[in-house]
Coordinates of C-alpha atoms in Angstrom, one line a residue:
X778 CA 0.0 0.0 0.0
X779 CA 1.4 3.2 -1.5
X780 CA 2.0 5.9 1.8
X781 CA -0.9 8.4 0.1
X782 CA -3.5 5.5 0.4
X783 CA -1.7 4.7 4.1
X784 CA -2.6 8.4 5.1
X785 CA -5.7 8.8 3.6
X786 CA -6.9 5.7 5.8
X787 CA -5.8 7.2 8.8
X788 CA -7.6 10.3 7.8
X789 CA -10.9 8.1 7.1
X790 CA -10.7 6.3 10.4
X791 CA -10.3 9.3 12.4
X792 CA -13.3 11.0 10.9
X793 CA -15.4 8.8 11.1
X794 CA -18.5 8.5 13.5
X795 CA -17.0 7.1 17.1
X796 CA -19.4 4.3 16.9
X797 CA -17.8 2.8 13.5
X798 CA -14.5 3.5 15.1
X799 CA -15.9 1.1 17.6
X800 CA -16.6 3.3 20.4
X801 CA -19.9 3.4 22.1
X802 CA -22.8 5.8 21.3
X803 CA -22.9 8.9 23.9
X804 CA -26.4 8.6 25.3
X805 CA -29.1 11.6 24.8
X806 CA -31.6 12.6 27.1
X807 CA -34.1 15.3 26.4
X808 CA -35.8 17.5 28.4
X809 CA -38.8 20.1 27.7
X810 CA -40.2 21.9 30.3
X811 CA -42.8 24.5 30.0
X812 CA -41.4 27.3 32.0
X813 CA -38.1 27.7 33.1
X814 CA -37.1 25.6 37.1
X815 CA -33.2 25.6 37.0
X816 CA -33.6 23.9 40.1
X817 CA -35.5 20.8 38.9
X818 CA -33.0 20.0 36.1
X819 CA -29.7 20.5 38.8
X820 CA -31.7 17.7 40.8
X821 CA -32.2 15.4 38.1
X822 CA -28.1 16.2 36.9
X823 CA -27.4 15.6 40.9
X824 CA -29.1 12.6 40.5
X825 CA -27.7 11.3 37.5
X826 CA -23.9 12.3 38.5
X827 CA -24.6 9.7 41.6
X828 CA -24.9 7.1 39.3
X829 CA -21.7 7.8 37.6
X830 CA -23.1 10.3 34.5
X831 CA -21.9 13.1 33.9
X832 CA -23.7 15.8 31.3
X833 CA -21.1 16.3 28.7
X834 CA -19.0 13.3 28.9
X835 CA -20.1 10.4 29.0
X836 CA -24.1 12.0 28.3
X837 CA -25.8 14.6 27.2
X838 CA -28.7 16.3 28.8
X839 CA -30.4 18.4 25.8
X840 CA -32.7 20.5 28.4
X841 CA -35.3 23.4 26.7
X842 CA -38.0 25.6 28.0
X843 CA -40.8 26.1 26.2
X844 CA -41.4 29.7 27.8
X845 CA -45.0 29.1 28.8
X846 CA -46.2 28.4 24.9
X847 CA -47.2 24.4 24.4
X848 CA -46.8 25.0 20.6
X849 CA -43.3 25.3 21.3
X850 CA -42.8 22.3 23.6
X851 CA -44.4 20.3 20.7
X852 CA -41.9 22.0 18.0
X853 CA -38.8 21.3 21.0
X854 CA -40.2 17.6 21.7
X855 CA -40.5 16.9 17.7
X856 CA -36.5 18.1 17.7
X857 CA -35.4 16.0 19.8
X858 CA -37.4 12.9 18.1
X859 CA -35.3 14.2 15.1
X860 CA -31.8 14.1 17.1
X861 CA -32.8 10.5 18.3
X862 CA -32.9 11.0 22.4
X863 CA -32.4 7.8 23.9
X864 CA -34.7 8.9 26.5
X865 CA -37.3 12.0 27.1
X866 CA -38.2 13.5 30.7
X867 CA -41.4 14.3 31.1
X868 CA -42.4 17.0 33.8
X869 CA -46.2 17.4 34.9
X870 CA -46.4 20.9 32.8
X871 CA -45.4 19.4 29.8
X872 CA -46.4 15.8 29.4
X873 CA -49.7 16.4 27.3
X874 CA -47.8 18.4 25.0
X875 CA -44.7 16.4 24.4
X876 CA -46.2 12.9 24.7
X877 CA -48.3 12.6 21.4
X878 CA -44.8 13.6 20.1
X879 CA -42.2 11.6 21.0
X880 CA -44.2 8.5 19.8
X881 CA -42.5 5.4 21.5
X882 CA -39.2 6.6 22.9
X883 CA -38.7 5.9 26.4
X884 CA -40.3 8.1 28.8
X885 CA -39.6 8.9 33.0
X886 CA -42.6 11.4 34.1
X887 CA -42.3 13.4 37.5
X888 CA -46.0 14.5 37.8
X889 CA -48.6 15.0 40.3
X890 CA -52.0 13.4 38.7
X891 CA -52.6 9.5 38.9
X892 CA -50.4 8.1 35.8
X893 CA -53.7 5.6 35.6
X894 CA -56.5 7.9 35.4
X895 CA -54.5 9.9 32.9
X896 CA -53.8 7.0 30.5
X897 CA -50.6 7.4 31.0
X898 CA -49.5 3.8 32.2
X899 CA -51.7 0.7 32.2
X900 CA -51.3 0.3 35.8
X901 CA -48.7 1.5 38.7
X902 CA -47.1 -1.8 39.1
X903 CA -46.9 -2.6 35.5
X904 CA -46.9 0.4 33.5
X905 CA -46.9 -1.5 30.2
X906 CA -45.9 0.9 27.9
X907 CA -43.1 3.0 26.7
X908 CA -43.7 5.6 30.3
X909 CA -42.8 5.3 33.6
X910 CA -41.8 7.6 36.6
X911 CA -43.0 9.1 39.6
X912 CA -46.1 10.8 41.3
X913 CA -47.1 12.5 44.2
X914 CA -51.1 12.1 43.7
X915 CA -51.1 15.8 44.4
X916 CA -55.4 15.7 44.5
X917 CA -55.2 13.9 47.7
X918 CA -52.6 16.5 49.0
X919 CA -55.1 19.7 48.3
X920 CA -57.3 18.1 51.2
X921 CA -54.4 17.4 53.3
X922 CA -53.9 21.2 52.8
X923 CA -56.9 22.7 53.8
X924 CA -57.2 20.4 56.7
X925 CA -54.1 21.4 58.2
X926 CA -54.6 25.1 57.3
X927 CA -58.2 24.4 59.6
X928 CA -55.5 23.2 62.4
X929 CA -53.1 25.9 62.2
X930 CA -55.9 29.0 61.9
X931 CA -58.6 27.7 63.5
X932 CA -61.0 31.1 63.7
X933 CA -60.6 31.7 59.7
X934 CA -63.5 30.7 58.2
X935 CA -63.2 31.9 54.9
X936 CA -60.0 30.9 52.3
X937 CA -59.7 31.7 49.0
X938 CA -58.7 29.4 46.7
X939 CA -56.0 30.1 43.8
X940 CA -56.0 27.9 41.3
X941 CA -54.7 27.7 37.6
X942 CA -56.5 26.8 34.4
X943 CA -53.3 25.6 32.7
X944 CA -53.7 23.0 34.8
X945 CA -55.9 20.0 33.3
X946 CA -56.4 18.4 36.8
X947 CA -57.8 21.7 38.8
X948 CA -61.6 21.5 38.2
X949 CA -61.9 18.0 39.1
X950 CA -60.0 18.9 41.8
X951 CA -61.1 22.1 43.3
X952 CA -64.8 20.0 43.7
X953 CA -63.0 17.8 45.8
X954 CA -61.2 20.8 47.9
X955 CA -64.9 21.8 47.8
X956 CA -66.4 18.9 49.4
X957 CA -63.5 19.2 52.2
X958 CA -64.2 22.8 52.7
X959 CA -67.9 22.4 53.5
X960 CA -67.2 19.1 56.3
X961 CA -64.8 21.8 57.8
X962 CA -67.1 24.8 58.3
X963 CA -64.8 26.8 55.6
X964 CA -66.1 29.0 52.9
X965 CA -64.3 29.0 49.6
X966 CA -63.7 31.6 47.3
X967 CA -62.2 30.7 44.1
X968 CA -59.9 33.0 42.5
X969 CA -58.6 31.8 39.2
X970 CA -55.5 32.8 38.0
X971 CA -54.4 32.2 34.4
X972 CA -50.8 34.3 34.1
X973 CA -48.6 34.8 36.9
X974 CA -49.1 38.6 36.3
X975 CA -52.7 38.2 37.5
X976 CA -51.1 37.6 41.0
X977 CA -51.2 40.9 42.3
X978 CA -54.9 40.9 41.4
X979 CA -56.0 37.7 42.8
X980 CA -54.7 38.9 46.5
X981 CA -56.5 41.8 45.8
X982 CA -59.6 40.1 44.8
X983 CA -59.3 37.7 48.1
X984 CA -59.0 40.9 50.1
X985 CA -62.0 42.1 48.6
X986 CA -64.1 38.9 49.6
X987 CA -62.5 39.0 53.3
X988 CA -60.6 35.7 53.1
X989 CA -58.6 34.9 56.2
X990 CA -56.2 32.5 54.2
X991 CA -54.8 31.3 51.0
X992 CA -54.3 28.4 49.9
X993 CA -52.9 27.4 46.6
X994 CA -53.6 24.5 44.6
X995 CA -51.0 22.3 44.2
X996 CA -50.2 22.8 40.8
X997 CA -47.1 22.9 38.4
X998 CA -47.4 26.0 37.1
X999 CA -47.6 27.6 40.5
X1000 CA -44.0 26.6 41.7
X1001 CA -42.1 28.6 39.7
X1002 CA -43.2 31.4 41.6
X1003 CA -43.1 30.6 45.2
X1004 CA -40.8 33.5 46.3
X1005 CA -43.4 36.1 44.5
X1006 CA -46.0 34.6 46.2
X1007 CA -44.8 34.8 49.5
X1008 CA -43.5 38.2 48.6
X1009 CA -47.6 39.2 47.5
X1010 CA -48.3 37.6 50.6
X1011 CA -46.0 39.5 53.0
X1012 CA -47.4 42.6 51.8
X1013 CA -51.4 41.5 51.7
X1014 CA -50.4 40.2 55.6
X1015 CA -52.3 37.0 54.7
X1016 CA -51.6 33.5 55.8
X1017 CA -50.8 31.6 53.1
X1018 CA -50.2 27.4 52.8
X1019 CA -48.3 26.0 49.2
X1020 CA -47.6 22.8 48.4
X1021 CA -44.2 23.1 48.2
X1022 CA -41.6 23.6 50.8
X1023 CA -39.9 26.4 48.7
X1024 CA -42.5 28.7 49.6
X1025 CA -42.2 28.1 53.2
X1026 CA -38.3 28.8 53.2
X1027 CA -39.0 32.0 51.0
X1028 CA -41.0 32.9 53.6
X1029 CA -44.8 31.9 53.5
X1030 CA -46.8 30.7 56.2
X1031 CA -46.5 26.9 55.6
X1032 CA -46.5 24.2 53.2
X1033 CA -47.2 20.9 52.9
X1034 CA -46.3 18.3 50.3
X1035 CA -43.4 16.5 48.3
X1036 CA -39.9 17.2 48.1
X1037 CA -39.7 18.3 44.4
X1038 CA -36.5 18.5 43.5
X1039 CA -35.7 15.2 45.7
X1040 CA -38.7 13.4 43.0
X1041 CA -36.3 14.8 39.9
X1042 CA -33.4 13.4 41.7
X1043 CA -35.2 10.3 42.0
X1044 CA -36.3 10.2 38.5
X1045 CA -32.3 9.7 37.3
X1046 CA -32.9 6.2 38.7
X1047 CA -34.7 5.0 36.0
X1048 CA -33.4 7.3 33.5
X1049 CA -30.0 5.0 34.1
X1050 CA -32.0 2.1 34.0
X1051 CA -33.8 2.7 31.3
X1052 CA -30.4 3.7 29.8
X1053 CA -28.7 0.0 30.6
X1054 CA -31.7 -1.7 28.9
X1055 CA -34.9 -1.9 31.2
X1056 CA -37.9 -1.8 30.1
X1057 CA -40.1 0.9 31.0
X1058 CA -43.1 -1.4 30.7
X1059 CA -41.6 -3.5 33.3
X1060 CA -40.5 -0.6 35.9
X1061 CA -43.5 0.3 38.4
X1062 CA -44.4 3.8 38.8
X1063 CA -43.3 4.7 42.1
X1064 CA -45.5 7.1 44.6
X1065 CA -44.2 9.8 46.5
X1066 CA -44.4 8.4 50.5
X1067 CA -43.2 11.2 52.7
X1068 CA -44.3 14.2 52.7
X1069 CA -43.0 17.6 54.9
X1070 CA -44.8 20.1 56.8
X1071 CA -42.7 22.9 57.4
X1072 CA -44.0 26.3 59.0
X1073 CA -42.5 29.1 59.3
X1074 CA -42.8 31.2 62.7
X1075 CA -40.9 34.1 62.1
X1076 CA -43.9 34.8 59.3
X1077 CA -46.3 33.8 61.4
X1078 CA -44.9 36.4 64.3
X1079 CA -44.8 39.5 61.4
X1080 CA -48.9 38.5 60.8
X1081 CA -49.4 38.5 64.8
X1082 CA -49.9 34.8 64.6
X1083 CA -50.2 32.4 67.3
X1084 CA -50.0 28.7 66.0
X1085 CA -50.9 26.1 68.0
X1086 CA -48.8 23.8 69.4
X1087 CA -50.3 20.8 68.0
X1088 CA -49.2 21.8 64.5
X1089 CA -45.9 22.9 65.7
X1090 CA -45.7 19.3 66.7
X1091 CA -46.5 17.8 63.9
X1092 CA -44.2 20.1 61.7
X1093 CA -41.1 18.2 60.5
X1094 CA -39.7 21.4 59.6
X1095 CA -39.7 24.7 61.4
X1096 CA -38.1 28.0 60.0
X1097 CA -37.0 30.6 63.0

């Protein structure tokens, strides 16, 4: 072999794609959120650098927001069918969108609905399709809520209710929240909020119908927006419980649900599964089993509140 054809051989074999130079294929995982939570994806990377990936090396997380607009998580989703992701992500905010797009490629989900009742998975021990993931059944946490809300405020009959139509789950569930409300001697008043610059308006508008509390729904679109809220809060000096512990830290009354970000952590478990050859079919859904209460006194001392030492208790969390 002449030394031209020796070099343009080497040449060849060093352009080449790595895996017909017989390395292995750097995984993809995609990601499409609806808004922005930086601190959801650093969970899921956290949780995937525990089990020995690391984004950039030996992976690659392809993460996009969609900026609010579900026309553009379809338009991202359909992208990353095109680049061939080995695996897709699915958050409670974007799953409708993105999953009549990514046809059969593997899917984890992190939501809050039941997985059943949404057709997502066949059933929680034996998904038997293409999804898996995680959930927190969030519907039977709204009652949870309110009940504890009853505990910790105990004169304050009338809470208003902010909820989000972006969310598919919220009528359904605000009749339940309803039905709680009314065994429980509380009044509800609705309040509907659609962007998060209606906010402002919707404490004004539970001013205006003299609600004691707030409580909002547990839903995804609200979590972004924890600190605002217990910003909007501080200044309307209303008591306010959230689902998520975020809010209580940024200095809202209380909350009451799952550890988020610890759920996204969670979901790089079967991501690496998934990744080693699993079958999502055969990995059950797992349900989110502890859940924190955590109150914050020093806000409850700045509204000239007194709660009782009962909840205090029963808080596995308290902020001084």
């Amino acid at each position: 072999m002449s030394l031209v054809m020796k070099v343009l051989l080497a040449v060849g074999i060093l352009l080449a794609p790595a895996e017909a130079r017989g390395q292995s294929k750097v995984p993809r995982v995609g990601y499409v959120n609806l808004v922005d939570i930086p601190i959801l994806l650093e969970a899921f990377r956290d949780g995937l650098r525990d089990l020995g990936w690391r984004d950039g090396d030996n992976l690659v997380v392809e993460a996009h927001s969609a900026d609010g607009r579900v026309e553009r998580a379809r338009e991202l989703a359909a992208e990353m069918v095109r680049r061939k992701v080995d695996v897709v992500l699915l958050t409670a905010t974007s799953i409708r969108a993105v999953k009549p797009v990514i046809g059969t490629i593997p899917g984890v989900f992190v939501i809050a609905d039941d997985p059943v009742s949404a057709g997502l998975v066949s059933s929680l021990a034996r998904p038997g399709g293409h999804l898996t993931g995680l959930t927190s059944l969030n519907i039977d946490l709204d009652i949870k809520r309110l009940e504890i809300l009853k505990s910790a405020l105990p004169g304050r009959s009338r809470v208003a209710l902010f909820v989000t139509p972006a969310d598919p789950t919220f009528r359904d569930r605000v009749v339940l929240v309803e039905r709680a409300a009314q065994s429980l001697g509380i009044q509800l008043q609705i309040i509907e909020v659609s962007t998060t610059r209606q906010l402002p308006a919707a404490f004004d508008a539970a001013a205006r119908g003299r609600a004691g509390a707030v409580m909002v729904l547990g839903s995804p679109q609200f979590f972004p927006e924890q600190k605002r809220i217990a910003e909007l809060a501080a200044a309307a000096r209303v008591p306010v419980i959230s689902a998520w512990r975020e809010f209580a830290d940024a200095g809202g009354l209380m909350s009451y649900g799952t550890n988020v970000p610890a759920m996204f952590r969670r979901a790089a478990s079967y991501v690496d599964r998934i990744l080693k050859g699993a079958n999502p079919a055969d990995l059950p859904v797992e349900q989110a089993n502890t859940f924190e209460l955590v109150v914050n006194v020093r806000t409850a001392k700045a509204l000239d509140l007194v709660i009782p030492a009962a909840v205090l208790l029963r808080a596995d969390h308290v902020v001084q």
